[in-house]
Every structure is written in structure tokens, then in C-alpha cells.
Short mmCIF file of C-alpha atoms in Angstrom, two decimals:
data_model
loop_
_atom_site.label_atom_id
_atom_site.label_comp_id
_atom_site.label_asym_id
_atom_site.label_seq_id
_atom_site.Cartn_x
_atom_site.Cartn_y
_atom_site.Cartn_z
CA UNK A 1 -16.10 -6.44 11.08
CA UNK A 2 -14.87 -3.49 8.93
CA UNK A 3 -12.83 -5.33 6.17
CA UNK A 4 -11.96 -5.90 2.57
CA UNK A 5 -12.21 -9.42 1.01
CA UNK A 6 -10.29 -11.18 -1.63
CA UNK A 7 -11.16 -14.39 -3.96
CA UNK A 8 -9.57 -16.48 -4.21
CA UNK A 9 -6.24 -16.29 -1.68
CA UNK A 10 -4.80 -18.47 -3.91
CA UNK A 11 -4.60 -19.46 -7.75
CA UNK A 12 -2.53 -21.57 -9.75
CA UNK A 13 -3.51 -21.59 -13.52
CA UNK A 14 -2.46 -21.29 -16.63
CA UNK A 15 -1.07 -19.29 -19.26
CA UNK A 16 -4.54 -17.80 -21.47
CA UNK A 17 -7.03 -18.75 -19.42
CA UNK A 18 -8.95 -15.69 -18.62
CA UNK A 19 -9.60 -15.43 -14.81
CA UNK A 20 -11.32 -12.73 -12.06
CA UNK A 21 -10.20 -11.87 -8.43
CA UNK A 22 -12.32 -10.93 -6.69
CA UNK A 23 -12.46 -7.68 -4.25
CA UNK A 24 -14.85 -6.44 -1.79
CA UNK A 25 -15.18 -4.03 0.94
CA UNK A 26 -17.79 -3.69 4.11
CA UNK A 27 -16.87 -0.12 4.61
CA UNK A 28 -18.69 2.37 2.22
CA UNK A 29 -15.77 3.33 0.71
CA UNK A 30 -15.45 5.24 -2.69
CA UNK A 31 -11.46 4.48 -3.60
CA UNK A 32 -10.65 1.16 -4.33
CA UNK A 33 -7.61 0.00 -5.93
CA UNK A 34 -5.37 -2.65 -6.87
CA UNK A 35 -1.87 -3.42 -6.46
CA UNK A 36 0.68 -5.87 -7.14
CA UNK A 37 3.46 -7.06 -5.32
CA UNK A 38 7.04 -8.77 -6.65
CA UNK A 39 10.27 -9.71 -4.96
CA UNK A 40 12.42 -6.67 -5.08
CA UNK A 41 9.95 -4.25 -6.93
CA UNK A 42 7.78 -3.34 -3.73
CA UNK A 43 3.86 -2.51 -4.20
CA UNK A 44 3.48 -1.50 -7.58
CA UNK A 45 -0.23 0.06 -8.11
CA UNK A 46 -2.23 -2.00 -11.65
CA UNK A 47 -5.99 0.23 -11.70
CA UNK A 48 -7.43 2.33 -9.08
CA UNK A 49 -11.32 3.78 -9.27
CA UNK A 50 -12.56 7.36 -7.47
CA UNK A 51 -16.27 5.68 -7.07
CA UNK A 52 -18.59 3.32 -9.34
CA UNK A 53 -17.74 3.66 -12.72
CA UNK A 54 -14.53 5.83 -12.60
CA UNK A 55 -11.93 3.91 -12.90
CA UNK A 56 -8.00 4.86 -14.22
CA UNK A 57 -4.57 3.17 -14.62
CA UNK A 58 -1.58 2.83 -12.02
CA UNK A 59 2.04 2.38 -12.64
CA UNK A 60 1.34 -1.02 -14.73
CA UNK A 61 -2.06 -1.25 -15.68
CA UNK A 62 -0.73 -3.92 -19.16
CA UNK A 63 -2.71 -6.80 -19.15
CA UNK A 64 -5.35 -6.03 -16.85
CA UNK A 65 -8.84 -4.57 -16.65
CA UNK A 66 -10.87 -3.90 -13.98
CA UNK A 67 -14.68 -2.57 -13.64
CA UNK A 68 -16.46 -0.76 -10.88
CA UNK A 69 -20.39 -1.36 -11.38
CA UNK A 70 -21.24 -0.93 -7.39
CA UNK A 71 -19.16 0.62 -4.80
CA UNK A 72 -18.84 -2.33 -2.62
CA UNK A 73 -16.95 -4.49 -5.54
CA UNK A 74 -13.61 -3.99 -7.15
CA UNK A 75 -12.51 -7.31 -9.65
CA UNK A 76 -9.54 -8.05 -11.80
CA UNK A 77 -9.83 -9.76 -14.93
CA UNK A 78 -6.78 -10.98 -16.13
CA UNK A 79 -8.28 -11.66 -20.18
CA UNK A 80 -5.11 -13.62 -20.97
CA UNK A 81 -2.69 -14.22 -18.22
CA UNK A 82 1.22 -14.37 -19.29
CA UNK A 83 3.67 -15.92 -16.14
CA UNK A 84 5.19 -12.14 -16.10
CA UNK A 85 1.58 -11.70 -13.96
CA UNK A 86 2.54 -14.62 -11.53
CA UNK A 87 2.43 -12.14 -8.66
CA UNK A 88 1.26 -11.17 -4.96
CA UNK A 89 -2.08 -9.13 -5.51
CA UNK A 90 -3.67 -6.67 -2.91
CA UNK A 91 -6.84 -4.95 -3.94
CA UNK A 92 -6.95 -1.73 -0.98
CA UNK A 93 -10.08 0.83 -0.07
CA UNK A 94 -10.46 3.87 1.19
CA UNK A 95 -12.72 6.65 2.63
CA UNK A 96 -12.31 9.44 0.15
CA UNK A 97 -12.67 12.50 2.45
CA UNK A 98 -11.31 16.11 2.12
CA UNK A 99 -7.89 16.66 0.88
CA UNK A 100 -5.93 14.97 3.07
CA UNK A 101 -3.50 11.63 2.08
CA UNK A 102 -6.31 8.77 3.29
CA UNK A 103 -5.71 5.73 4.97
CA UNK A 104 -5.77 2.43 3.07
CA UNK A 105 -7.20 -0.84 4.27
CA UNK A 106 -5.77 -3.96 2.62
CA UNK A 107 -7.11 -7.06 1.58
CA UNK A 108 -5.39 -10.44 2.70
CA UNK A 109 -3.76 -11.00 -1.09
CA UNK A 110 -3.83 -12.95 -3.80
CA UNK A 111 -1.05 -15.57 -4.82
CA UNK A 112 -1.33 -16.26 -8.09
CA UNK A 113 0.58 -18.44 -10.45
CA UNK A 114 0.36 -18.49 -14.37
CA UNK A 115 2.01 -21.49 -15.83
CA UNK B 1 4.46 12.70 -7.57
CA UNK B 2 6.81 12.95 -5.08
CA UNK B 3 9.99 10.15 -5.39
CA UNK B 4 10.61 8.61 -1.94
CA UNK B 5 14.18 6.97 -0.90
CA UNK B 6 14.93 4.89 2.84
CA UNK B 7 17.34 2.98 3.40
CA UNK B 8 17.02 -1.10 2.06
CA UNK B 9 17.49 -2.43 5.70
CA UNK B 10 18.12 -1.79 8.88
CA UNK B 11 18.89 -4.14 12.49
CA UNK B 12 17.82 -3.47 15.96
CA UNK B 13 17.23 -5.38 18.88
CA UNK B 14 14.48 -5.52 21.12
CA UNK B 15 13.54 -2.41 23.26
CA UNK B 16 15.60 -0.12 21.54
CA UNK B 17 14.03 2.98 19.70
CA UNK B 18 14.24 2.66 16.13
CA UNK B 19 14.11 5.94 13.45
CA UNK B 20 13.89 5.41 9.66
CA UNK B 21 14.43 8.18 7.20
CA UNK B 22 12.83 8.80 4.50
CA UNK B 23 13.85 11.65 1.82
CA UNK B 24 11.48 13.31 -0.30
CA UNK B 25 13.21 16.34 -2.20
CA UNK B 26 10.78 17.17 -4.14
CA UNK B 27 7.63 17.22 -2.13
CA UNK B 28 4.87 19.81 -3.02
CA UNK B 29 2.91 22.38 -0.71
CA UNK B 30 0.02 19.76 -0.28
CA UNK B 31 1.51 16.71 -0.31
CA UNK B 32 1.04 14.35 2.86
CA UNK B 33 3.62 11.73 4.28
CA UNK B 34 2.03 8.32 5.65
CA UNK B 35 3.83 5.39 6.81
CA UNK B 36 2.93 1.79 6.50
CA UNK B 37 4.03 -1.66 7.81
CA UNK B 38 3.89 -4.50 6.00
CA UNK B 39 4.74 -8.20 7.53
CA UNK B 40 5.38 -11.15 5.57
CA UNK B 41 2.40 -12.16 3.38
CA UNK B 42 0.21 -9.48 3.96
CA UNK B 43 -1.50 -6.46 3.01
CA UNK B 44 0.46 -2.85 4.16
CA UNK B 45 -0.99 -1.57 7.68
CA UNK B 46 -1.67 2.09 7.94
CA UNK B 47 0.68 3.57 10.80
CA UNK B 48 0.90 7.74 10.82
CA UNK B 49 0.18 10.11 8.69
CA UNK B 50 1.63 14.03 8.95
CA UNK B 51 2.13 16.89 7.31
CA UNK B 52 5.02 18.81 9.04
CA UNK B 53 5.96 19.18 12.27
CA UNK B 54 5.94 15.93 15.10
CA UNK B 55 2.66 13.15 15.05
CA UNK B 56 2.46 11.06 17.39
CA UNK B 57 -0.19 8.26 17.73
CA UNK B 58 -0.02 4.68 19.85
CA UNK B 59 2.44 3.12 17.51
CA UNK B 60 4.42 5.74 16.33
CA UNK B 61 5.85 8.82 16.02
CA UNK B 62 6.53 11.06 12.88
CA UNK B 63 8.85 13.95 12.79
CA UNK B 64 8.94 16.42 9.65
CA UNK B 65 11.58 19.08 9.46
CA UNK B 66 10.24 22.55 8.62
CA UNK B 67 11.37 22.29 4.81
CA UNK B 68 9.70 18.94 4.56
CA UNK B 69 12.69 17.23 2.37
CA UNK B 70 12.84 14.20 4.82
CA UNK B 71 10.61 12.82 7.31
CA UNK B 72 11.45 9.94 10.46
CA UNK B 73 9.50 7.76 11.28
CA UNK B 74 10.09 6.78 14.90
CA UNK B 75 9.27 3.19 16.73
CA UNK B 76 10.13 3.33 20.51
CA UNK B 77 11.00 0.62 22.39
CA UNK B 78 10.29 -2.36 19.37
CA UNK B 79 10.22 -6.05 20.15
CA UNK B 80 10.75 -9.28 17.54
CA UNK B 81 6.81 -8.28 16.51
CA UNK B 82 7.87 -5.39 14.68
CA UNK B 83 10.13 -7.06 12.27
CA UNK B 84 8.04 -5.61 8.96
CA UNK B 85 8.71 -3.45 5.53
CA UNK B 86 8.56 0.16 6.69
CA UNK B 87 7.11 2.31 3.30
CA UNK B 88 6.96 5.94 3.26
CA UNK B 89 4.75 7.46 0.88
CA UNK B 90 4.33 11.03 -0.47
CA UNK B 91 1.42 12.10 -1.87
CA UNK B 92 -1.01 14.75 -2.14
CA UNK B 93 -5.03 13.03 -1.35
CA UNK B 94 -7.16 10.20 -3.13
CA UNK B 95 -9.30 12.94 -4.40
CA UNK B 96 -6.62 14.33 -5.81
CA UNK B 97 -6.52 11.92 -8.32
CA UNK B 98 -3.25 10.96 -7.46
CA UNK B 99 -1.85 7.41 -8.08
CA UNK B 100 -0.50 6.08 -4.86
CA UNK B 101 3.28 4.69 -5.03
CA UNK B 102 4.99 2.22 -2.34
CA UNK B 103 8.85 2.48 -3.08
CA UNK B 104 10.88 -0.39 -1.65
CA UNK B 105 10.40 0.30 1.67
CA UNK B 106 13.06 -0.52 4.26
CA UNK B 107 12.86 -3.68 6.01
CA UNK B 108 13.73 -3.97 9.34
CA UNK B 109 15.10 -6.86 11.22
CA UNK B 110 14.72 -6.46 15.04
CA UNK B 111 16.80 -9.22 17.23
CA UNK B 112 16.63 -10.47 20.44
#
């Protein structure tokens, strides 16, 4: 089944302790991105990456990092998490194909809490 | 990138046709308009896509006026299940290089 997969679904941690979720996708895909998602702010877009090892900042990139070392695998690393991250998180892929606007497939999210 | 505004909300009730409106003033010659749903708790769903003109697909229909300022997106006959977030987006292709921007969407609430 043609999917993207995100670990864990759900975290509850605490504030400095550096953490990784985890993104993957079953569909060849070069784009990959990540997103995150508050009450009143809509989808706001953290890192997104053309292919393996491009990657390049969204609206609110602050406080995140991501890597893109095979094209299957999208992660982000949260090196010091703050509460002001406590967020929905949905890491999206897509087929990268001419010039037209490409659909996006979404990953279940990621509740996370920083204490 | 092209800003995007639709309404907050909107009600309906079931089997009515619903239309949201989206405005995008300053769209550019390639930009493309998609559509997504989002329900409670999970990732956005793909719905249409267009450029100008009318789409229509087996969800949806999308109608773009010549000038391109606006766009409707059209749900005929909806029932409870398509109580969602309805996001327009503007944009001109991935391999563009263009970030991708969700504004607040417009969430609509449809009745029985």
C-alpha cells in the first residue's frame, strides 16, 4: 500500500531533550516535506527537500533540522525542544514531475508535547 | 507566492451543493490552484487541482474565472462525511522550488 509513515504518532517529552520523528514514504518520491499544524494558524510548512541531500527552509524552519541521506526517509530532529514546538506534525511526499502544482500525500501526524 | 483568502466557516446540510471561494489577486501566469480536505486529526487529502477554466473529477468540481483572481471549489450533493477544513492553495510546481502554504482554510460544518 502506497503510503507515508510517521514515528512515533505520539510523544510527550520534555523541554531539552533532543528527539527524531520519523518519516517515510513507499512511493519513490523525490519531495518530501514537513509541516506543522496549531489551533488557529493552519498548516504552517518547517523544511522541505527537492531529492536526497537538498534540503531548504519553510515558513518556520527555528528550531528544527532535518536531513535527507536516502529518498525514502525524511526525519526531524528537534536538538532542543521549547513547549512553543508542542504541535501537530505532518511530514508530506510527492512525485516531482513537470511543472505542474503536484499532489501531496500525508502522513498520519505527529502529536507532540514538550513539557 | 500567491496569498490565498476563504471564508473561516461555512454551514450546509446534507444533499445540498456546497461552493467555497477562494481569492487569489495576485496569482502569476504559472501558478496552479489545488484544493485539499482535511478532517479532524489528520493529514490534508488531495481533492482537484486546475489551472483555469472548470475541473471536474469524482469528488469535486473546480471553476476558475478567465482572470484567475478567485477560484470555487464545488461539492455537490455533501452528506455529514464531508464535514472537513477546505484549503486552497496557489502555487506555481514542487520543482519550482516553491514553498507550499496552507492558509486557514474554511471549515465547513454540514448538518443533518
Amino acid at each position: 500500500e502506497a503510503q507515508v509513515t510517521q514515528n512515533p504518532r505520539y510523544l510527550i517529552t520534555v523541554t531539552g531533550k533532543k528527539l527524531t520523528v520519523t518519516c517515510s514514504q513507499n512511493m519513490n518520491h523525490e519531495y518530501m516535506s514537513w509541516y506543522r499544524q496549531d489551533p488557529g494558524l493552519g498548516l504552517r510548512q518547517i523544511y522541505y527537500s527537492m531529492n536526497v541531500e537538498v534540503t531548504d527552509k519553510g515558513d518556520v524552519p527555528e528550531g528544527y533540522k532535518v536531513s535527507r541521506k536516502e529518498k525514502r526517509n525524511f526525519p526531524l530532529i528537534l536538538e532542543s525542544p521549547s513547549p512553543n514546538q508542542t504541535s501537530l506534525y505532518f511530514c508530506a511526499s510527492s512525485l516531482v514531475a513537470g511543472g505542474s502544482y503536484n499532489e501531496q500525500f500525508f502522513g498520519p501526524g505527529t502529536r507532540l508535547t514538550v513539557l | 507566492l500567491a496569498k490565498t483568502t476563504q471564508p473561516i466557516s461555512m454551514d450546509s446540510y446534507e444533499g445540498q451543493e456546497v461552493n467555497i471561494t477562494c481569492s487569489h489577486n495576485n496569482i502569476a501566469t504559472n501558478d496552479y490552484i489545488t484544493w485539499y480536505q482535511q478532517f479532524p486529526s489528520q493529514g490534508p487529502r488531495f481533492i482537484i487541482q486546475g489551472y483555469k477554466t472548470k475541473v471536474t473529477n469524482e469528488v469535486a468540481s473546480l471553476f476558475i474565472p478567465a482572470d484567475r483572481k478567485s477560484s470555487t471549489l464545488s461539492l455537490p450533493r455533501v452528506s455529514l462525511s464531508d464535514t472537513a477544513v477546505y484549503y486552497c492553495l496557489v502555487g506555481a510546481g514542487l520543482n519550482a522550488g516553491n514553498m507550499l502554504t496552507f492558509g486557514g482554510g474554511t471549515r465547513l460544518m454540514v448538518k443533518p
